[in-house]
Tab-separated table of C-alpha atoms and ligand atoms in Angstrom:
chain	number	residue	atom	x	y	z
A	8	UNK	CA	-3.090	4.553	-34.716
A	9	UNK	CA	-4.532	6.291	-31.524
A	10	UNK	CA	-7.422	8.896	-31.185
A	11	UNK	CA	-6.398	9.621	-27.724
A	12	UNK	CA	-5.099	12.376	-26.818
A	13	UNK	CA	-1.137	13.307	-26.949
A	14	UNK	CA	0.204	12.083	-23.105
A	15	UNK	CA	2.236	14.344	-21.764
A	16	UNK	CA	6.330	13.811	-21.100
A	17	UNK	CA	6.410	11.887	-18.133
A	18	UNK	CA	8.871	10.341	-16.350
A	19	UNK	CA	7.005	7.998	-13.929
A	20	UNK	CA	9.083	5.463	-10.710
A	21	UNK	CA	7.114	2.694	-9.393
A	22	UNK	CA	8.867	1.713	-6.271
A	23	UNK	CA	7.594	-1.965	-4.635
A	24	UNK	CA	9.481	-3.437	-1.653
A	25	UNK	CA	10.521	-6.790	-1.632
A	26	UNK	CA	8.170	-8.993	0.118
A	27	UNK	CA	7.837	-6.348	2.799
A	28	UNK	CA	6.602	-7.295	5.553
A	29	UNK	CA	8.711	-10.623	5.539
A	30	UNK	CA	11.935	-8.227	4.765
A	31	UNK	CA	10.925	-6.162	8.133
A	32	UNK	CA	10.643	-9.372	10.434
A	33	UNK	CA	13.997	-10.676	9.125
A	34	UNK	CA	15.709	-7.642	9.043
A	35	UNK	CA	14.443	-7.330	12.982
A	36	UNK	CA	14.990	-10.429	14.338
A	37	UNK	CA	18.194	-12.251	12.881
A	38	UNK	CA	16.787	-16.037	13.745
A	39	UNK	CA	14.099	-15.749	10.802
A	40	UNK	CA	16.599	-14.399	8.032
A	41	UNK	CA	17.391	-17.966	6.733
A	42	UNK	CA	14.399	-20.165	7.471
A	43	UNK	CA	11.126	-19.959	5.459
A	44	UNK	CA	9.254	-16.807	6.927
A	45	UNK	CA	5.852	-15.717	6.493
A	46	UNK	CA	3.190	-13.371	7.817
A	47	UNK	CA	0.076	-14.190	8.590
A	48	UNK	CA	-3.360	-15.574	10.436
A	49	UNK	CA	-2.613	-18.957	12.484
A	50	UNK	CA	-3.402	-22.050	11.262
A	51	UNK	CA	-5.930	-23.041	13.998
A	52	UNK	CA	-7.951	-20.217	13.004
A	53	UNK	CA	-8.713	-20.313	9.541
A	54	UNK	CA	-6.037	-17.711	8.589
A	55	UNK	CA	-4.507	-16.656	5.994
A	56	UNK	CA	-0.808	-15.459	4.595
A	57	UNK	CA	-0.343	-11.864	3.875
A	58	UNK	CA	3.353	-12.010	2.962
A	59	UNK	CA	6.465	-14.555	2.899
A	60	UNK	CA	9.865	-14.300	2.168
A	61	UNK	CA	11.765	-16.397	-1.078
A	62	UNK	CA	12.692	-19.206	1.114
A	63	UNK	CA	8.723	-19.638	1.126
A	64	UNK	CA	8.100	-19.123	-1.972
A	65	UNK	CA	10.664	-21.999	-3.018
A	66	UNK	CA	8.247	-24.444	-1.707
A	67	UNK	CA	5.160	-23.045	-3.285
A	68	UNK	CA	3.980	-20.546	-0.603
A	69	UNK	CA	1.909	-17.149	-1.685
A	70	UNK	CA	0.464	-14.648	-0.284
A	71	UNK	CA	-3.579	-15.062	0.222
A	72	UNK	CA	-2.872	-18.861	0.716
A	73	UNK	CA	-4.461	-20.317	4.166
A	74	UNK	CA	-1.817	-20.846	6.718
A	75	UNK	CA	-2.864	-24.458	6.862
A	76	UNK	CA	-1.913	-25.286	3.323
A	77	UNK	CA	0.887	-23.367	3.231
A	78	UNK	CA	2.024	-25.020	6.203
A	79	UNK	CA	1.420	-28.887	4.587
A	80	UNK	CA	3.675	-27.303	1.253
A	81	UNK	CA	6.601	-26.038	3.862
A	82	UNK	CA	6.366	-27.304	7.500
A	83	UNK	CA	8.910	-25.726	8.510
A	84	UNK	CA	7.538	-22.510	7.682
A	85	UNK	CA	7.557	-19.780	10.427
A	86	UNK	CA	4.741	-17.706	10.677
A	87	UNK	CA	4.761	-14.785	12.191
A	88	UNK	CA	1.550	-13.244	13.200
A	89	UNK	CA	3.024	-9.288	12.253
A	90	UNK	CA	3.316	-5.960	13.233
A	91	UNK	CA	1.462	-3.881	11.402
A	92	UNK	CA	2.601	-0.367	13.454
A	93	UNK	CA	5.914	-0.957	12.322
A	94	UNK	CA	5.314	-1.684	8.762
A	95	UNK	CA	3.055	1.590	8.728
A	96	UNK	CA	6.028	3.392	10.566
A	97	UNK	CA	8.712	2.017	8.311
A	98	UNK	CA	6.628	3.099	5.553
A	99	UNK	CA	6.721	6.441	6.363
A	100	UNK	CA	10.524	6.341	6.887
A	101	UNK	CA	10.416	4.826	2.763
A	102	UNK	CA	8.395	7.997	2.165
A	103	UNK	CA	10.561	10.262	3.736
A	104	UNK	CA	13.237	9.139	1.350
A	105	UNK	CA	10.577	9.437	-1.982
A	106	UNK	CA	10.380	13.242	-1.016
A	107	UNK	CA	13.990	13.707	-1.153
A	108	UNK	CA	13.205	13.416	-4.793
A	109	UNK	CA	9.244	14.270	-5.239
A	110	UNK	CA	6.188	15.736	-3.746
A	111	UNK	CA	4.247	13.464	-6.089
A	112	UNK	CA	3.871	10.044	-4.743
A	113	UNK	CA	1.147	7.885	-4.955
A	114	UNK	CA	0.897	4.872	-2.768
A	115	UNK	CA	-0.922	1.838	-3.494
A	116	UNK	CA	-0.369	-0.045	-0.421
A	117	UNK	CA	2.478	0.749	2.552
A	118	UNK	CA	5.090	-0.773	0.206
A	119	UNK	CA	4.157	0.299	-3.070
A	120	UNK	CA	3.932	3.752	-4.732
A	121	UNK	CA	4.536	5.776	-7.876
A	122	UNK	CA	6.517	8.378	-8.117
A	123	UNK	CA	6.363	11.405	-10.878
A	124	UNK	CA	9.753	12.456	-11.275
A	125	UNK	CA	9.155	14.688	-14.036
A	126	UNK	CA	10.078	17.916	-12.494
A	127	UNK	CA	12.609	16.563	-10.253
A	128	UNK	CA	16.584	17.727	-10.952
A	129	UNK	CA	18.832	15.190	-9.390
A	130	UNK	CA	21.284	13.560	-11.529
A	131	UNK	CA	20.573	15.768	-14.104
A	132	UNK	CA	16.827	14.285	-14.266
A	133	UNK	CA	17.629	10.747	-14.838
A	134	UNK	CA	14.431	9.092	-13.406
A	135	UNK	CA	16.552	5.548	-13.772
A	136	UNK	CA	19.586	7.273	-11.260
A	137	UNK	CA	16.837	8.349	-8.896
A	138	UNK	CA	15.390	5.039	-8.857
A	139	UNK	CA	19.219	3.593	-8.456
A	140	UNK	CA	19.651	6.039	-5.455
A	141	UNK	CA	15.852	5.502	-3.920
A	142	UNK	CA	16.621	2.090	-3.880
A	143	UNK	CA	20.579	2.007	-2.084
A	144	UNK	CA	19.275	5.006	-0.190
A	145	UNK	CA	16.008	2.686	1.486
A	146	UNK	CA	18.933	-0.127	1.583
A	147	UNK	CA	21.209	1.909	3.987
A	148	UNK	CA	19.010	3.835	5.923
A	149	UNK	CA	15.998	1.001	6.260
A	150	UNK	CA	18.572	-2.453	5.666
A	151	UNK	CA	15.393	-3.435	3.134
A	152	UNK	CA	15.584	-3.746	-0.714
A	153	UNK	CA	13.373	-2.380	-3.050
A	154	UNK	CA	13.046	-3.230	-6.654
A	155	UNK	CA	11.690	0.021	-9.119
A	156	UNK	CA	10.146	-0.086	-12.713
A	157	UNK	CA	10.941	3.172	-14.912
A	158	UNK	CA	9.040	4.655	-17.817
A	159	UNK	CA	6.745	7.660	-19.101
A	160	UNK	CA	3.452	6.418	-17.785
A	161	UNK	CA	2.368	4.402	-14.652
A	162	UNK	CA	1.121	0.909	-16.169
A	163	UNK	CA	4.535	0.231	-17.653
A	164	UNK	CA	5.991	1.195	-14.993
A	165	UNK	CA	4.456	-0.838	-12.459
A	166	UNK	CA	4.624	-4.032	-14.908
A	167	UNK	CA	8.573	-3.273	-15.050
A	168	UNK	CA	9.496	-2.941	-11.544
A	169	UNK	CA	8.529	-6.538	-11.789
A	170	UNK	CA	10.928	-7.674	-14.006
A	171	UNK	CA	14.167	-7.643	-12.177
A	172	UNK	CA	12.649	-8.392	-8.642
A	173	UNK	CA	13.952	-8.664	-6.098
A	174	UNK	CA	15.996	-5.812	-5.312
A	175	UNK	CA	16.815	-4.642	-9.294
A	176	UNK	CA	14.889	-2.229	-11.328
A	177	UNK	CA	13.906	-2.065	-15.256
A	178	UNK	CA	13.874	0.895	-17.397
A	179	UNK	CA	11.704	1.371	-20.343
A	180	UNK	CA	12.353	4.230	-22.526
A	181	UNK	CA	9.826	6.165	-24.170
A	182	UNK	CA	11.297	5.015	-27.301
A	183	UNK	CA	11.652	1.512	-26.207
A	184	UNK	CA	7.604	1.396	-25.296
A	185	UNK	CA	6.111	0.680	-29.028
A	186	UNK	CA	8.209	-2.347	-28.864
A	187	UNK	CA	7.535	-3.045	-24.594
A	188	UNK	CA	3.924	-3.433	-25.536
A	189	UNK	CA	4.107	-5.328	-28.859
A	190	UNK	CA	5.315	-8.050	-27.146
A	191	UNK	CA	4.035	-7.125	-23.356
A	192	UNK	CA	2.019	-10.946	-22.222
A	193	UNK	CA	-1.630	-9.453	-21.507
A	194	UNK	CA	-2.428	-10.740	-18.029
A	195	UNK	CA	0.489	-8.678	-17.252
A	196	UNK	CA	-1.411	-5.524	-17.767
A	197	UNK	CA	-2.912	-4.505	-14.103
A	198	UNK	CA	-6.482	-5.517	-13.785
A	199	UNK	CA	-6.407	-8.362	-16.323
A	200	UNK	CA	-7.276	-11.006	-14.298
A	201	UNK	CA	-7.666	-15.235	-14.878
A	202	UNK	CA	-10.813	-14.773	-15.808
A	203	UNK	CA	-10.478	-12.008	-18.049
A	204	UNK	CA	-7.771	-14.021	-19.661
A	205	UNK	CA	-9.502	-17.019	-20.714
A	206	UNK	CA	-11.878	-14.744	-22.922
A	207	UNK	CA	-8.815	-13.163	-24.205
A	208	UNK	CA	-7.171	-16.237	-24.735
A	209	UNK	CA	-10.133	-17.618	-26.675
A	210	UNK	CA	-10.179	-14.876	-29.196
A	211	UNK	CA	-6.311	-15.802	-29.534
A	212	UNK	CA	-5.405	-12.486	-28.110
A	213	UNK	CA	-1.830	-13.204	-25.842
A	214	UNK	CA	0.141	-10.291	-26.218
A	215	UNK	CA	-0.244	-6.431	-27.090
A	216	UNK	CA	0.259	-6.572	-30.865
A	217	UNK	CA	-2.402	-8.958	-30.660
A	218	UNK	CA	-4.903	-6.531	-29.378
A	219	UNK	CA	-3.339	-3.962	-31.805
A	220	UNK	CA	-4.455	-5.972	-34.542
A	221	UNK	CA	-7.760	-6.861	-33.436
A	222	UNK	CA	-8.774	-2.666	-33.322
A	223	UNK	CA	-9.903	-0.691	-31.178
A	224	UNK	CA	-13.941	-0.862	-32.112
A	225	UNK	CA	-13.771	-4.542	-31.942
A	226	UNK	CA	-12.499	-4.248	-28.580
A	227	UNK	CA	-14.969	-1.990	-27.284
A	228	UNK	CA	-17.705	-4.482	-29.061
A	229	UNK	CA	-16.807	-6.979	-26.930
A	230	UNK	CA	-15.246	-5.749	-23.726
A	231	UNK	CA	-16.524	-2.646	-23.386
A	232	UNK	CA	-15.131	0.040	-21.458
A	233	UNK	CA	-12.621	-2.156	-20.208
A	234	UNK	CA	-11.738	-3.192	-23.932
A	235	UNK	CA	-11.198	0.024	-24.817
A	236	UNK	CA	-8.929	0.953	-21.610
A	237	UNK	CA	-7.364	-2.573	-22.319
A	238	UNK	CA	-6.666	-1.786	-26.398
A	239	UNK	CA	-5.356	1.377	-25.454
A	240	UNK	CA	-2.795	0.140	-22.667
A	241	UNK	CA	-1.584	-2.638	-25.875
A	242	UNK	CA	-0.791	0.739	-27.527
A	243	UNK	CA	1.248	2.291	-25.220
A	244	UNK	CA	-1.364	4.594	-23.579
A	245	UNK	CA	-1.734	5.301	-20.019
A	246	UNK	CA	-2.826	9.131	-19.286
A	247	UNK	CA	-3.464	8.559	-15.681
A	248	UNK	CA	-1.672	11.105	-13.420
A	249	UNK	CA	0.294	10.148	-10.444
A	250	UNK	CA	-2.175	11.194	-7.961
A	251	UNK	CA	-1.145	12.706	-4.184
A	252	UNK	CA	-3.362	11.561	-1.517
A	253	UNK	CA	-5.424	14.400	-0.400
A	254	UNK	CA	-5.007	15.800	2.942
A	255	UNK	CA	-5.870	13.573	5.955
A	256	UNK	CA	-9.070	14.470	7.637
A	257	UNK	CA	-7.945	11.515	10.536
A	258	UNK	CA	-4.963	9.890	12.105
A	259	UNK	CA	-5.709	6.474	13.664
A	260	UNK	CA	-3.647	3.901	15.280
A	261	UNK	CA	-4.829	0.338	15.895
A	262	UNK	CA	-3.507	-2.894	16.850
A	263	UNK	CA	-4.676	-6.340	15.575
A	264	UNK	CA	-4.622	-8.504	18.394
A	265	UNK	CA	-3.018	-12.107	18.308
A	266	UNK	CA	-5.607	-13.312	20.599
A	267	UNK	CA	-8.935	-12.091	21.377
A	268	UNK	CA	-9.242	-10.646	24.881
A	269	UNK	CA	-11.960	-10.013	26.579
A	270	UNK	CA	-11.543	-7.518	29.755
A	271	UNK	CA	-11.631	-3.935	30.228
A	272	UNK	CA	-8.152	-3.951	31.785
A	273	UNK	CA	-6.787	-5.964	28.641
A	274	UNK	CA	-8.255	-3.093	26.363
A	275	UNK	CA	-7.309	-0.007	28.638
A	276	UNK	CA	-3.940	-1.366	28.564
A	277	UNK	CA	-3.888	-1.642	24.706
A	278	UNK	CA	-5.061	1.705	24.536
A	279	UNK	CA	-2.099	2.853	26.648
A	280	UNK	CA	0.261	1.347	24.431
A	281	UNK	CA	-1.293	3.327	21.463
A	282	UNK	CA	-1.818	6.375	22.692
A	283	UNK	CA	1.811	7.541	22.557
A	284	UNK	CA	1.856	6.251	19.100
A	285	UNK	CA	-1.199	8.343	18.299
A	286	UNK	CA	0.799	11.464	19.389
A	287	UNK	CA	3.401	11.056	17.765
A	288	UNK	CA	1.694	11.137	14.622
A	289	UNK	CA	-0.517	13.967	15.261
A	290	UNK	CA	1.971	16.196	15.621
A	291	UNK	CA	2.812	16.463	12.840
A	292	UNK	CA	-0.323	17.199	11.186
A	293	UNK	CA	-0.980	20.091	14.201
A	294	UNK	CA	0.824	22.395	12.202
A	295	UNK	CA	-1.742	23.496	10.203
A	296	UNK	CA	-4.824	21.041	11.711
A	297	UNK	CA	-6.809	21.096	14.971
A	298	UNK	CA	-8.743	18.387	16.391
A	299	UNK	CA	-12.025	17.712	15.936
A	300	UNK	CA	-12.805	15.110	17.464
A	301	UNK	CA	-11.905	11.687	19.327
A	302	UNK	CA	-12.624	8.294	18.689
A	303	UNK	CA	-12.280	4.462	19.482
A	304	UNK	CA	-12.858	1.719	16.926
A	305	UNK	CA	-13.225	-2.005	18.046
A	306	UNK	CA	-13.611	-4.773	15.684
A	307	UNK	CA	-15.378	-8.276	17.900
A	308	UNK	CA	-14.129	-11.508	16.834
A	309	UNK	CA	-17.074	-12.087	14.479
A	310	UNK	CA	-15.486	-9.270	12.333
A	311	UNK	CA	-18.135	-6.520	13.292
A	312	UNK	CA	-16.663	-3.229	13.889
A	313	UNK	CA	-17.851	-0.554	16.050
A	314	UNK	CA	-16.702	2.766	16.707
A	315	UNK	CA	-17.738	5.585	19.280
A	316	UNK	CA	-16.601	9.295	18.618
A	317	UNK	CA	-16.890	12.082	21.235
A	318	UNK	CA	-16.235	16.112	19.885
A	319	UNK	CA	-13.185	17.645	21.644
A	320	UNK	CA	-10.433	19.928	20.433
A	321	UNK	CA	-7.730	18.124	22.531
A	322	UNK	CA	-6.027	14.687	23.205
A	323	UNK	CA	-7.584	13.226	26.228
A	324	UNK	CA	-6.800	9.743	27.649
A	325	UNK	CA	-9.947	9.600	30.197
A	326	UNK	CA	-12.156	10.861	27.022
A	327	UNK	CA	-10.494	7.803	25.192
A	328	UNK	CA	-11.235	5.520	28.220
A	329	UNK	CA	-15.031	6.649	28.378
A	330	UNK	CA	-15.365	5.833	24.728
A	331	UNK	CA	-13.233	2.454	25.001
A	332	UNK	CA	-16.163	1.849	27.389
A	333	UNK	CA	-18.931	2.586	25.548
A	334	UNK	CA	-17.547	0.608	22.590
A	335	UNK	CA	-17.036	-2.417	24.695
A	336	UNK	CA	-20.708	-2.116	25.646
A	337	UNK	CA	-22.144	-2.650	22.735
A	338	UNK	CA	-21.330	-6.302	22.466
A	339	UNK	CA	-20.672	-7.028	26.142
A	340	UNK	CA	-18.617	-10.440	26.990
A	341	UNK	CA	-17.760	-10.521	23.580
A	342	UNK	CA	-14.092	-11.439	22.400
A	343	UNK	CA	-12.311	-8.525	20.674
A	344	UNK	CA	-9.850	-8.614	18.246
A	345	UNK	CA	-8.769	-5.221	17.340
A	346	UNK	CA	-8.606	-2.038	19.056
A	347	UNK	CA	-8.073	1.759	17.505
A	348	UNK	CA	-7.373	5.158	18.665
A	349	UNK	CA	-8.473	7.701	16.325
A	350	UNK	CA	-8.607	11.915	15.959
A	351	UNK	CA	-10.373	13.510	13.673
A	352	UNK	CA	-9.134	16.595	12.366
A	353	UNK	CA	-9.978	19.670	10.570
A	354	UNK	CA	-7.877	22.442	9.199
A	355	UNK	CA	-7.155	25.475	11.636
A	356	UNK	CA	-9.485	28.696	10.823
A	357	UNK	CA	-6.426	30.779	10.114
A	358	UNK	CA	-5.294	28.358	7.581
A	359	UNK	CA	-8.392	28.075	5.768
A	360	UNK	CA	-8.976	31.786	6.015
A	361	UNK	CA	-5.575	32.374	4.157
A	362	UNK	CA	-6.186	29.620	1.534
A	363	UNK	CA	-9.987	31.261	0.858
A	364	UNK	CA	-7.668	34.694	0.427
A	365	UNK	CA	-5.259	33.154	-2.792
B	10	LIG	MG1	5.846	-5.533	-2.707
């Protein structure tokens, strides 16, 4: 059937939240948990959803939709403008309970990630226990659900924590995949999108044993690379490894403002609120890091972003307030929308001296 190459045993979690950001706001302020919540740009200014909540959804709201029209489907939708520190910060907290299990994680946005489980001896290696006890374990400690997909690679995986959303999970079995894809709809397969799918759909090609069929040269004839990636996913083929983010040369921490501002005492003070935030999360990365460097990042309400760095070895709040100056100068008078703290780091002598020495 397949030239590829054997995969290797895998046992693979894909862990997505349940329309996260939504979830946080309700779960922190009880007045939003049974209206119609979403997340997202105001109407006034041409913005657009990034999340809602099922009540939303029930009249037609999605995500990427223009607040405006979303607004004319529900109008008694609430939207929220969001907080995107504390959906970074409860992210983290999500991760902290993925290492309980695995090193390995691989996040695709701040609520989605695959896990390898592989290696990993809780519950006597059942990948679909750990994805039982991710999930109840993010429900107690975080008061969010979670819904997981199981299997030996990450495509099926990610296609099954899909299936019993929100807040369930789906297992496939390596000897359940053969049949999974068989019968697995095509524009379910990551990356296939609309487009993609009326050429598919044209050639009569709807589900995996469909591509099967069809062979893999004839797929590369007319798809190319992406026909040949595509024919082997209908076969049950996904070699990608889960893939650990490498280590961070930065830490930043920036706030989205809800309304521009405009004055040097409106940014100092947003700086102020950040910069505690910014230490916290350095600290842990001094362990085996030093600073390199400081840096402010402003993005002007016509979307341009600018940033000014200064070299220093320490955190510095004046250094920060020089910088937010300088920044600020570049565009004077105009309206600012988003203001960042960031350190650059690099990894301490010693450290890199030992790790030259294994
Ligand atoms: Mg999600």
């Amino acid at each position: 059937m397949t030239e590829s190459i054997p995969l290797p045993f895998r046992k693979i979690i894909h862990v997505d939240m349940d329309c996260f950001y939504a979830a946080v706001e309700m779960r922190d302020n009880p007045e939003l948990r049974n209206v119609p919540v979403a997340i997202g740009g105001q109407s006034d200014r041409r913005g657009v959803l990034s999340t809602c909540n099922y009540q939303a959804r029930k009249y037609g709201v999605r995500s990427a939709m223009p607040t405006a029209h979303a607004l004319k489907l529900c109008p008694s939708l609430v939207v929220v403008p969001g907080r995107m520190a504390v959906y970074k910060e409860t992210s983290a907290q999500i991760h902290q309970i993925f290492r309980r299990y695995t090193e390995l994680i691989e996040p695709l946005s701040l609520d989605e990630a695959y896990l390898d489980v592989t290696d990993a001896h809780q519950f006597q290696g059942s990948a679909t226990l750990m994805a039982q006890a991710i999930r109840r374990e993010i429900h107690e400690e975080l008061g969010l659900t979670a819904s997981a997909g199981v299997a030996p690679m990450k495509f099926i995986a990610k296609i099954a924590s899909d299936l019993n959303k929100p807040n369930g999970q789906f297992v496939v079995r390596p000897d359940e995949v053969a049949s999974f894809v068989e019968r697995l709809a095509l524009h379910k397969i990551p990356g296939v999108g609309k487009v993609t799918m009326q050429k598919l759909n044209a050639l009569g090609l709807r589900c995996g044993a469909d591509v099967q069929q069809l062979g893999r040269e004839r797929m590369v004839e007319l798809f190319g690379k992406f026909g040949l990636s595509l024919w082997e996913r209908a076969n049950g083929y996904d070699p990608r490894p889960v893939v650990v983010q490498r280590d961070p040369k930065s830490v930043g921490v920036e706030r989205t403002l809800s309304q521009d501002i405009f004055q040097l005492t409106e940014c100092r003070q947003v700086v102020t609120q950040l910069y505690p935030e910014l230490e916290r999360r350095l600290a842990p990365k001094l362990a085996d890091k030093e600073i390199s460097k400081l840096g402010v990042k402003i993005k002007f309400n016509d979307f341009r972003l600018t940033s000014v760095e200064h070299h220093h070895s320490q955190l510095d709040e004046a250094i920060f307030d020089r910088l937010l100056q300088q920044a600020m100068q570049r565009q004077p008078g105009k309206g600012i929308r988003l203001v960042g703290l960031y350190v650059g780091l690099r990894t301490r002598p010693e450290i890199q001296q030992l790790l030259l020495e294994v």
